[in-house]
Amino acid sequence: MPGCVRYPAPGCIVEYMEGNAVQIAMVTEEAGGRLRLLLPNRRETRLTAARLLPWLGPLHAADAGREEAVRLLETHKKAREELAAAVPVMDVWELAQGEVATAQAQWFAELFVSDPDPDQVAAYGRALLACKSHFRFQPPDFQVFSAETVEKRLAEQKSREEREALIAGGAAFFRLLWEVACKKRSLPPPSARSGAESGSEWPAPEVADRLKELLRARMIDPESQEHETLWHMLSKGLPDVPHLPLQLLIAWGELPPHYNFWLDRADYAPDDTWWRERADEVEALARAARGDDPAAADLPLCELPFVSIDSASTRDVDDAFFVQSDGTGCSLTLALACPALLWPFGGSLDKAVLHRGTSIYLPEGTCHMLPETLGTGAFSLLAGEPRPALCVRVPVDSEGLAGACEVFVARARLAANLTYKDSQAVLDALATQGRAETPGGAEAALPDNPAAPHAEQLRLGLDLARRRQKARIAAGAVIMDRPDPVILLEGEGAELRVDVAPDDPAPDAQMLVAETMILASAAVAEWARERGLPMLHRTQDVALPREYAGVWTAPQDMTRIMRALTPSSLELQARPHAALGLPRYTPVTSPLRRYPDLVNEAQVVHFLRAGQARWDENGLAELLNSLSPVLEAAGQVQRFRPRYWKLLFFRQKGDKVWWPGVITEENDAFVSVSLPDQGLFVRGKRRMFDERACPGMAVEVRLGKVHPLYNEIQIVEAVTLER
């Protein structure tokens, strides 16, 4: 067989690239570097010599007939394809790497073949062209990549192949899932691969796993740019709606209906298993709290018969009170659960708790900040059990003004854990006794419940709370007295039903607890100021009109005043809290439930025991930088999840039900309505309302276009009740 040639004369076998593939041809004419080529399919094409691949030959007779030329082309094509498939490309690279930077195809062929013919040279050229991870074709040479470059290019190639597989296997499947989510069809079983039944092919298992990872990543962080291009390619043709990844995962069956994706966004584990890998540390801390540690065992016992008041479902009791009258005024002693006494700040458990930041209270259950064995067990102020406590004693005069407080650490043994319901029943009976005019001066009996033996404490506590509230209002406090309905869930999955019902009213008992908490936090703030102790402060530094001070119950009034308030913030600088009517406020009363309170308690305890702060201002600032985004994320869960259930409640009730409400705001375009019984604000177009519509007017509305996941609800019809 004729050998390789240097110039593409007529009769020469040549190759060139077309459509990213090697094409073979025979030169039939040549003039000034322009060639006419015969292809194996008997067609002809024109090409410049510069486009030829740098291996030419063999050279056949120029006057061979057309059929003979085609036969020759087919023979060379088949031979080269078979030879290329047999080329040991990796061995070629191993021998060449480190020896040469670039070389022509013939050089590589000569590594394995003595005096290679044109077909063999072309076969090596073809094989090297196909191996883009190890070689780069820079005519007329092939560049040999280093091992580091090859590793990088192989990784890129794998990523590219996975990406192509994802797009090929995922886009159609996503469209199928969307149809399932829209209830246009049901999800076919995985065994259905294609055809009319499934409408689309299920992805291969490895592709399915990547699709799940992508959907979860987009659900948790929809603003991430990491997979933005891939996501757009996969979701092309699908509607641009909020929470699309979540809907696809639910349609897929990978997540249950009504899944709480907000917890994922906050990276907040909902159950009580997150601390299990730190079980030894948790158990040691629990034993220390029960007295194994001298810091807790050696504390003096505070003999006061404290009582706590909480919801019936509360197990993490972090505050209790005792009130003692002194004739004109009284003294409040508050016992606060004291995990700070033993808390391992900076350790693994502490970092995990800081990452949670706060307990989250949801209709489907409570997510505790601390491991439950600590928060509801070892550190919780359970009646009859001695517990480490930070005690705050504050004198309050007849006008409700607080004096300088005393702060100390002790062991507290509560006399009782009371509920709001029982405490309110006793307070109601006491109020009835105060108004009773029975023959012979007989008094109405107290209810037979666990709060009755502590009636005097409840009476003193309510008297203190009323005086304190009056004093705070005189200082500008704004108090919103709005009902807080209870969200009840029944059933599971798609069959789950929601009810929104009024809570058992306990206004006096709740005010008693709220005012003692506010008083203690304000007193500790002043105590810390006097000692120059850095603390985390809750602030709301905004100027309010004097007439805003007071207790407000009308929805339109509360809405108007809320417009003037700014959200409170957690800061190092002690600034006023407008709504509370306080010059400074240091949250410290919920160390089992809120990490800022745990930090503030630790500052106080460390100062009492060591005479100095645990953290200086810089240390607190660094801690606050880590804590703020955590609290913001947890706050989103607490805000949006109950609202989701309320919207689902309205959707389940349908759009034919009329709901009583009160107009709170109106303008030329929209009217806002408060639904007090459900604790929700809704909005409708102005044209739906009576021309007399104004804030304070009672209305009834029908609600529709409810989409709980999208946080959408609209008034579709309204009638005015006032004539």
XYZ file of C-alpha atoms in Angstrom, residues 27-673:
647
model
C -9.154 14.364 -3.678
C -10.435 14.509 -7.276
C -9.160 17.986 -8.206
C -6.680 20.440 -6.746
C -6.011 24.017 -7.793
C -4.153 26.591 -5.721
C -4.955 24.992 -2.394
C -8.642 24.491 -3.219
C -9.808 20.922 -3.411
C -12.728 18.989 -4.834
C -13.418 15.921 -2.720
C -15.371 12.729 -3.311
C -17.195 11.402 -0.249
C -18.126 7.796 0.570
C -21.795 8.612 -0.111
C -20.797 9.510 -3.727
C -21.411 13.206 -3.199
C -18.785 15.852 -3.786
C -17.746 18.888 -1.799
C -15.195 21.670 -2.021
C -12.687 22.454 0.670
C -9.489 24.416 1.208
C -6.339 22.436 1.923
C -5.959 24.308 5.218
C -8.962 22.477 6.621
C -7.452 19.018 6.139
C -6.259 17.028 9.125
C -2.449 16.673 9.124
C -2.305 13.041 8.030
C -2.523 12.469 4.284
C -2.495 9.329 2.178
C -2.274 6.898 0.845
C -2.191 8.154 -2.728
C -4.186 6.113 -5.247
C -4.353 6.372 -9.023
C -6.000 9.638 -9.980
C -7.782 7.998 -12.945
C -9.527 5.308 -10.876
C -13.179 5.125 -11.718
C -15.836 6.629 -9.411
C -17.060 3.266 -8.158
C -13.507 2.150 -7.436
C -12.828 5.391 -5.578
C -15.930 4.894 -3.417
C -14.872 1.297 -2.714
C -11.433 2.494 -1.641
C -12.948 5.123 0.645
C -15.173 2.566 2.322
C -12.219 0.237 2.807
C -10.057 2.945 4.413
C -12.932 4.221 6.520
C -13.685 0.789 7.955
C -10.010 0.052 8.589
C -9.435 3.337 10.357
C -12.502 2.994 12.560
C -11.438 -0.506 13.634
C -7.839 0.552 14.211
C -8.915 3.669 16.187
C -11.101 1.563 18.447
C -8.068 -0.612 19.251
C -5.679 2.267 20.021
C -4.576 2.072 23.706
C -5.148 5.785 24.324
C -4.348 5.713 28.037
C -1.096 3.870 27.371
C -0.245 6.461 24.716
C -0.813 9.240 27.233
C 1.163 7.460 29.963
C 4.174 7.098 27.639
C 3.958 10.622 26.231
C 3.118 12.536 29.423
C 6.271 14.043 30.798
C 8.236 13.168 27.644
C 6.861 15.655 25.126
C 4.597 18.664 25.330
C 3.326 18.350 21.754
C 3.750 15.910 18.877
C 2.068 14.890 15.641
C -0.133 11.845 15.189
C 2.651 9.870 13.471
C 4.939 10.272 16.499
C 2.300 8.748 18.778
C 1.652 5.933 16.315
C 5.372 5.121 16.181
C 5.338 4.505 19.948
C 3.464 1.267 19.278
C 3.843 0.568 15.540
C 7.047 0.319 13.495
C 6.756 2.303 10.268
C 2.973 2.916 10.590
C 0.990 3.228 7.354
C -1.462 6.101 6.679
C -4.448 4.187 8.056
C -2.616 3.493 11.300
C -1.492 7.126 11.655
C -5.025 8.318 10.933
C -6.376 5.860 13.505
C -4.115 7.302 16.206
C -5.130 10.800 15.141
C -8.798 9.868 15.436
C -8.305 8.265 18.857
C -6.436 11.284 20.218
C -9.089 13.660 18.859
C -11.743 11.721 20.750
C -9.770 11.796 24.021
C -10.258 15.490 24.821
C -9.573 14.990 28.509
C -5.934 14.013 27.857
C -5.036 15.675 24.542
C -5.776 18.929 22.765
C -5.499 19.189 18.996
C -3.555 22.282 17.958
C -2.945 21.686 14.239
C -0.724 20.081 13.207
C 0.195 18.834 16.724
C -1.491 17.260 19.714
C -0.823 18.854 23.103
C -0.271 16.348 25.916
C -1.972 17.407 29.172
C -0.280 16.997 32.542
C -1.730 14.673 35.178
C -3.125 17.642 37.117
C -4.826 19.031 34.031
C -6.225 15.622 33.136
C -7.714 15.214 36.604
C -9.369 18.609 36.366
C -10.701 17.972 32.867
C -12.031 14.552 33.833
C -13.912 16.140 36.707
C -15.301 18.773 34.354
C -16.243 16.101 31.850
C -18.012 14.058 34.529
C -19.867 17.132 35.728
C -20.856 17.984 32.175
C -22.095 14.454 31.509
C -24.063 14.447 34.753
C -25.537 17.805 33.851
C -26.582 16.574 30.414
C -28.094 13.456 31.971
C -29.975 15.589 34.488
C -31.424 17.801 31.813
C -32.291 14.900 29.535
C -33.885 12.884 32.319
C -35.240 15.687 34.490
C -37.019 18.313 32.401
C -39.786 16.020 31.165
C -40.112 14.428 34.614
C -40.497 17.861 36.221
C -43.331 18.604 33.811
C -44.989 15.346 34.825
C -44.611 16.224 38.519
C -46.166 19.647 37.922
C -49.188 18.027 36.312
C -49.456 15.790 39.372
C -49.139 18.822 41.670
C -51.948 20.550 39.743
C -54.039 17.362 40.127
C -54.330 16.976 36.368
C -53.117 13.399 36.650
C -51.717 10.898 39.113
C -48.081 9.888 39.355
C -47.495 6.644 37.438
C -45.563 3.882 39.199
C -41.781 3.833 38.639
C -42.126 0.697 36.555
C -43.981 2.648 33.887
C -41.194 3.875 31.684
C -42.840 5.633 28.799
C -45.859 5.787 26.578
C -49.384 7.029 26.959
C -49.739 5.876 30.560
C -46.867 7.846 32.058
C -46.383 10.512 29.408
C -42.754 10.754 30.383
C -39.889 8.490 31.321
C -38.907 8.150 34.961
C -35.281 9.207 35.478
C -32.573 6.663 36.164
C -31.912 6.145 39.899
C -28.667 8.144 39.916
C -30.362 10.986 38.021
C -33.340 10.849 40.383
C -31.040 11.264 43.382
C -29.450 14.369 41.852
C -32.862 15.796 40.986
C -33.982 15.336 44.596
C -30.837 17.074 45.850
C -31.400 19.957 43.453
C -35.058 20.356 44.404
C -34.237 20.312 48.123
C -31.434 22.843 47.639
C -33.762 25.165 45.695
C -36.508 24.712 48.288
C -34.165 25.714 51.105
C -32.411 28.558 49.282
C -34.323 29.745 46.199
C -31.969 32.710 45.777
C -28.839 30.576 45.488
C -26.876 31.064 42.283
C -25.011 27.755 42.583
C -27.326 25.805 40.264
C -29.205 28.712 38.706
C -28.560 27.833 35.046
C -29.300 24.139 35.568
C -32.504 24.967 37.413
C -33.722 27.248 34.626
C -33.064 24.550 32.043
C -34.895 21.909 34.063
C -37.849 24.145 34.939
C -38.204 25.656 31.469
C -41.860 25.661 30.512
C -43.076 25.433 34.117
C -44.803 28.403 35.765
C -42.634 30.783 37.758
C -44.487 30.315 41.038
C -43.227 30.489 44.634
C -42.131 27.220 46.199
C -42.143 25.251 42.932
C -39.410 22.843 44.193
C -41.495 22.071 47.289
C -44.572 21.345 45.184
C -42.609 19.024 42.910
C -41.147 17.131 45.873
C -44.603 16.683 47.399
C -45.995 15.517 44.040
C -43.078 13.082 43.823
C -43.938 11.708 47.256
C -40.559 12.707 48.676
C -42.188 15.090 51.169
C -45.585 14.824 52.885
C -48.423 17.271 52.206
C -48.217 20.493 54.255
C -44.478 20.012 54.768
C -42.905 22.748 56.920
C -40.114 23.891 54.622
C -39.513 26.967 56.802
C -37.714 24.756 59.319
C -35.381 23.580 56.543
C -34.649 27.168 55.575
C -33.794 27.917 59.185
C -31.746 24.684 59.367
C -33.761 23.900 62.489
C -34.303 20.247 63.444
C -37.971 19.878 64.465
C -37.671 16.856 66.745
C -35.683 16.058 69.886
C -32.965 13.961 68.233
C -30.592 16.706 67.111
C -28.506 16.459 70.293
C -28.088 12.654 70.380
C -24.473 12.715 69.237
C -23.803 14.909 72.280
C -25.694 12.614 74.664
C -22.793 12.253 77.105
C -22.466 16.015 77.466
C -26.227 16.434 77.909
C -26.499 13.680 80.514
C -23.557 15.074 82.467
C -25.204 18.503 82.461
C -28.502 17.011 83.640
C -26.762 15.245 86.544
C -24.947 18.446 87.478
C -28.228 20.382 87.547
C -29.723 17.811 89.927
C -26.897 18.333 92.414
C -23.875 16.372 91.223
C -22.007 19.633 90.586
C -20.941 21.702 93.632
C -21.962 24.886 91.827
C -25.571 23.692 92.032
C -25.428 21.517 95.171
C -23.918 24.248 97.363
C -26.498 26.883 96.514
C -28.559 28.124 99.468
C -32.202 27.099 99.428
C -34.687 29.924 98.919
C -37.599 28.962 101.180
C -40.238 31.093 99.423
C -43.245 29.108 98.122
C -42.973 30.154 94.487
C -45.750 29.328 92.023
C -45.634 29.332 88.244
C -48.466 29.993 85.779
C -48.275 28.584 82.260
C -50.397 26.976 79.593
C -51.613 23.485 80.407
C -49.274 22.019 77.778
C -46.149 23.815 79.047
C -43.353 21.584 80.311
C -40.411 24.011 80.131
C -41.188 26.127 83.191
C -38.635 28.919 83.348
C -40.223 31.429 85.747
C -42.179 31.479 88.999
C -43.162 34.259 91.395
C -43.824 35.104 95.015
C -45.422 38.388 96.113
C -45.307 39.706 99.655
C -47.300 42.742 100.801
C -45.733 45.341 103.056
C -48.836 47.405 103.713
C -48.645 50.181 101.116
C -46.603 48.365 98.530
C -45.262 44.911 97.923
C -42.179 42.938 97.018
C -41.959 40.625 94.020
C -39.443 37.801 94.028
C -39.107 36.047 90.708
C -37.327 32.697 90.386
C -35.874 32.076 86.933
C -34.613 28.705 85.740
C -30.835 28.937 85.706
C -29.142 26.791 83.055
C -26.525 29.561 82.816
C -25.034 28.448 86.137
C -23.620 25.288 84.517
C -23.882 26.004 80.817
C -20.805 24.972 78.730
C -20.505 28.110 76.590
C -18.284 27.613 73.565
C -18.681 23.834 73.576
C -20.301 21.577 71.022
C -23.689 21.569 72.757
C -23.667 25.336 73.169
C -22.931 25.877 69.482
C -25.796 23.574 68.543
C -28.189 25.413 70.872
C -27.044 28.811 69.589
C -27.773 27.536 66.069
C -31.383 26.978 67.181
C -31.572 30.306 69.000
C -35.086 29.976 70.376
C -37.910 27.558 70.976
C -40.555 27.574 68.240
C -44.225 27.083 69.120
C -46.366 25.708 66.298
C -49.841 24.163 66.075
C -48.265 20.838 65.121
C -45.970 20.848 68.155
C -43.222 22.662 70.027
C -39.600 22.664 68.903
C -37.577 23.196 72.072
C -34.364 25.192 72.000
C -32.704 22.925 74.553
C -32.647 19.126 74.601
C -35.912 18.191 76.281
C -34.119 16.245 78.995
C -32.673 19.629 80.052
C -35.317 22.163 79.055
C -38.339 20.231 80.279
C -36.498 18.149 82.850
C -33.301 18.951 84.701
C -33.505 22.779 84.490
C -37.294 23.209 84.400
C -38.845 24.645 87.585
C -41.025 21.649 88.388
C -43.000 21.795 91.628
C -41.387 19.984 94.539
C -38.033 19.598 92.755
C -35.088 21.777 93.882
C -33.633 23.597 90.899
C -30.877 26.191 90.379
C -32.577 29.586 90.065
C -31.634 33.175 89.442
C -33.797 35.141 91.852
C -34.781 38.764 91.248
C -36.419 40.652 94.134
C -38.041 43.991 93.297
C -39.916 46.342 95.640
C -42.972 48.007 94.112
C -44.723 50.968 95.776
C -48.419 51.770 95.843
C -48.123 53.648 92.545
C -46.568 50.683 90.778
C -43.097 52.203 90.644
C -40.199 49.790 91.097
C -37.244 50.327 93.376
C -33.700 48.943 93.173
C -33.697 45.185 92.829
C -31.720 42.476 94.562
C -30.329 39.639 92.447
C -29.011 36.345 93.820
C -28.561 32.685 92.869
C -30.262 30.003 94.965
C -32.056 26.702 94.834
C -35.795 27.107 94.423
C -38.448 24.498 95.175
C -41.778 25.553 93.710
C -44.962 25.064 95.672
C -47.049 24.552 92.528
C -47.124 24.674 88.752
C -50.459 26.328 87.930
C -52.265 26.803 84.634
C -53.802 29.964 83.210
C -57.253 28.370 83.207
C -57.196 27.360 86.870
C -55.605 30.629 87.967
C -58.180 32.671 86.084
C -60.990 30.700 87.684
C -59.629 31.576 91.134
C -59.143 35.243 90.202
C -62.711 35.360 88.863
C -63.975 33.919 92.148
C -61.959 36.460 94.112
C -63.441 39.258 92.028
C -66.912 37.888 92.665
C -66.193 37.777 96.397
C -65.150 41.388 96.276
C -68.490 42.376 94.734
C -70.679 39.931 96.643
C -73.395 41.161 98.946
C -74.643 37.900 100.403
C -76.757 37.581 103.570
C -74.591 37.414 106.646
C -71.535 38.425 104.642
C -70.987 34.925 103.260
C -68.395 34.775 100.516
C -68.576 32.900 97.209
C -66.560 29.675 97.320
C -63.306 29.293 95.444
C -63.225 26.737 92.647
C -61.986 23.265 93.520
C -58.784 23.268 91.456
C -55.003 23.240 92.088
C -54.834 27.059 92.083
C -57.289 27.536 94.960
C -54.714 27.000 97.768
C -52.670 29.822 96.250
C -55.514 32.309 95.981
C -53.782 34.905 98.156
C -50.651 34.798 96.003
C -52.769 35.203 92.889
C -54.636 38.129 94.450
C -51.413 39.887 95.427
C -49.855 39.150 92.059
C -52.824 40.584 90.154
C -52.849 43.689 92.330
C -49.144 44.209 91.616
C -49.687 43.602 87.885
C -52.478 46.173 87.686
C -50.390 48.790 89.470
C -47.420 48.071 87.240
C -49.504 48.260 84.077
C -50.976 51.572 85.191
C -47.476 52.916 85.880
C -46.213 51.767 82.482
C -49.149 53.374 80.692
C -48.388 56.600 82.552
C -44.857 56.277 81.116
C -46.243 55.868 77.566
C -46.744 52.098 77.235
C -48.891 50.854 74.348
C -50.726 47.595 75.089
C -52.509 45.656 72.349
C -55.241 43.464 73.831
C -56.106 41.223 70.914
C -57.544 37.701 71.069
C -55.156 34.883 70.275
C -57.123 32.040 68.659
C -56.027 28.419 68.885
C -55.191 26.458 65.736
C -56.276 22.834 66.002
C -55.104 20.124 63.602
C -56.830 16.807 63.130
C -55.808 13.979 60.814
C -52.696 13.551 58.692
C -51.434 14.152 55.184
C -53.961 15.166 52.561
C -56.802 14.313 54.990
C -55.667 16.819 57.625
C -58.359 19.268 58.760
C -57.788 22.649 60.410
C -59.956 24.469 62.921
C -59.372 27.951 64.334
C -61.158 28.441 67.654
C -61.103 31.017 70.474
C -58.717 30.252 73.309
C -59.970 29.950 76.872
C -59.827 33.547 78.099
C -57.517 34.150 81.058
C -56.882 37.910 80.866
C -56.031 38.485 84.515
C -53.735 35.469 84.857
C -51.960 36.345 81.614
C -51.531 39.977 82.659
C -50.136 38.845 86.021
C -47.447 36.772 84.319
C -46.696 39.357 81.626
C -46.258 42.228 84.073
C -44.001 40.255 86.422
C -41.825 39.256 83.452
C -41.592 42.823 82.191
C -40.861 44.108 85.702
C -38.040 41.599 86.249
C -36.392 42.332 82.883
C -36.606 46.082 83.462
C -35.204 45.716 86.991
C -32.256 43.605 85.823
C -31.561 46.167 83.089
C -31.243 48.898 85.741
C -29.191 46.617 87.999
C -26.759 45.945 85.141
C -26.555 49.658 84.253
C -25.559 50.552 87.802
C -22.705 48.024 87.617
C -21.576 48.815 84.087
C -22.405 45.280 82.994
C -22.771 44.816 79.195
C -26.050 43.118 78.254
C -28.223 42.365 75.256
C -31.145 44.791 75.197
C -34.488 44.685 73.422
C -35.110 48.193 72.074
C -37.846 50.093 70.227
C -36.587 53.649 70.181
C -39.413 55.526 68.473
C -41.328 58.615 69.553
C -45.058 58.023 69.973
C -47.833 60.569 70.454
C -48.873 60.756 74.098
C -52.430 59.793 73.227
C -51.227 56.392 71.977
C -50.513 55.249 75.544
C -53.092 52.845 76.937
C -54.773 49.491 76.426
C -56.255 49.068 72.976
C -58.849 46.518 71.863
C -60.438 47.918 68.677
C -58.770 46.496 65.521
C -58.802 49.841 63.716
C -57.078 51.555 66.651
C -54.440 48.841 66.953
C -53.730 49.020 63.219
C -53.353 52.805 63.333
C -50.946 52.656 66.266
C -48.954 49.739 64.855
C -48.200 51.909 61.821
C -46.297 54.247 64.125
C -44.321 51.489 65.831
C -41.117 50.023 64.465
C -40.185 46.392 65.130
C -38.141 45.920 68.274
C -34.524 44.893 67.863
C -31.859 43.151 69.901
C -28.918 45.499 70.522
C -25.939 46.105 72.759
C -26.884 49.713 73.360
C -29.567 50.209 76.007
C -32.206 52.397 74.384
C -35.894 52.914 75.253
C -38.596 50.397 74.445
C -41.550 52.544 73.396
C -44.352 49.969 73.481
C -43.324 48.750 76.951
C -42.919 52.284 78.294
C -39.452 51.498 79.641
C -36.128 53.343 79.374
C -34.302 50.001 79.043
C -35.289 46.352 78.811
C -33.008 43.338 79.169
C -34.691 40.010 78.294
C -33.715 37.522 80.981
C -36.870 35.664 82.028
C -36.889 32.806 79.468
C -33.424 31.190 79.521
C -34.877 27.762 78.658
C -36.577 29.116 75.547
C -34.483 31.991 74.189
C -30.727 32.162 73.728
C -30.472 35.958 74.367
C -32.064 35.384 77.782
C -29.572 32.583 78.463
C -26.699 34.934 77.592
C -28.011 37.748 79.776
C -28.553 35.350 82.655
C -24.978 34.109 82.248
C -23.698 37.699 82.450
C -25.548 38.248 85.718
C -24.583 34.899 87.269
C -20.921 35.287 86.339
C -20.852 38.797 87.814
C -22.434 37.553 91.055
C -19.902 34.732 91.392
C -16.734 36.286 89.935
C -17.283 40.034 90.244
C -16.888 40.674 86.523
C -18.677 40.198 83.207
C -18.408 36.969 81.284
C -18.303 38.852 77.959
C -17.153 42.391 77.320
C -18.936 44.506 74.698
C -16.794 43.132 71.880
C -17.533 39.569 72.935
C -21.260 40.266 73.092
C -21.120 42.001 69.702
C -19.457 38.968 68.142
C -22.045 36.683 69.700
C -24.886 38.925 68.508
C -23.551 38.800 64.950
C -23.927 35.024 65.024
C -27.254 35.084 66.828
C -29.175 37.698 64.805
C -29.558 35.705 61.544
C -30.498 32.619 63.559
C -33.297 34.489 65.345
C -34.490 36.015 62.074
C -34.761 32.590 60.434
C -36.570 31.098 63.434
C -38.851 34.145 63.492
C -39.898 33.430 59.922
C -40.951 29.933 60.947
C -42.948 31.339 63.855
C -44.665 33.971 61.683
C -45.416 32.109 58.479
C -46.297 28.609 59.660
C -49.365 29.508 61.792
C -50.540 31.792 58.996
C -50.289 28.850 56.576
C -52.642 26.822 58.775
C -55.088 29.724 59.036
C -55.201 30.122 55.273
C -55.693 26.385 54.873
C -58.591 26.655 57.339
C -60.294 29.265 55.153
C -59.680 27.269 51.974
C -61.195 24.168 53.546
C -64.262 26.177 54.598
C -64.790 27.292 50.997
C -65.781 30.626 49.465
C -69.484 30.517 50.406
C -68.990 31.277 54.117
C -69.456 34.827 55.433
C -66.973 35.973 58.069
C -67.476 38.920 60.472
C -64.767 41.552 60.442
C -63.883 45.183 61.059
C -62.430 47.608 58.526
C -59.019 48.809 59.698
C -57.769 50.799 56.691
C -59.070 52.000 53.333
C -57.844 53.947 50.318
C -58.901 54.452 46.711
C -57.679 50.996 45.681
C -58.038 48.625 48.642
C -59.795 48.061 51.952
C -58.164 46.097 54.785
C -60.321 44.069 57.152
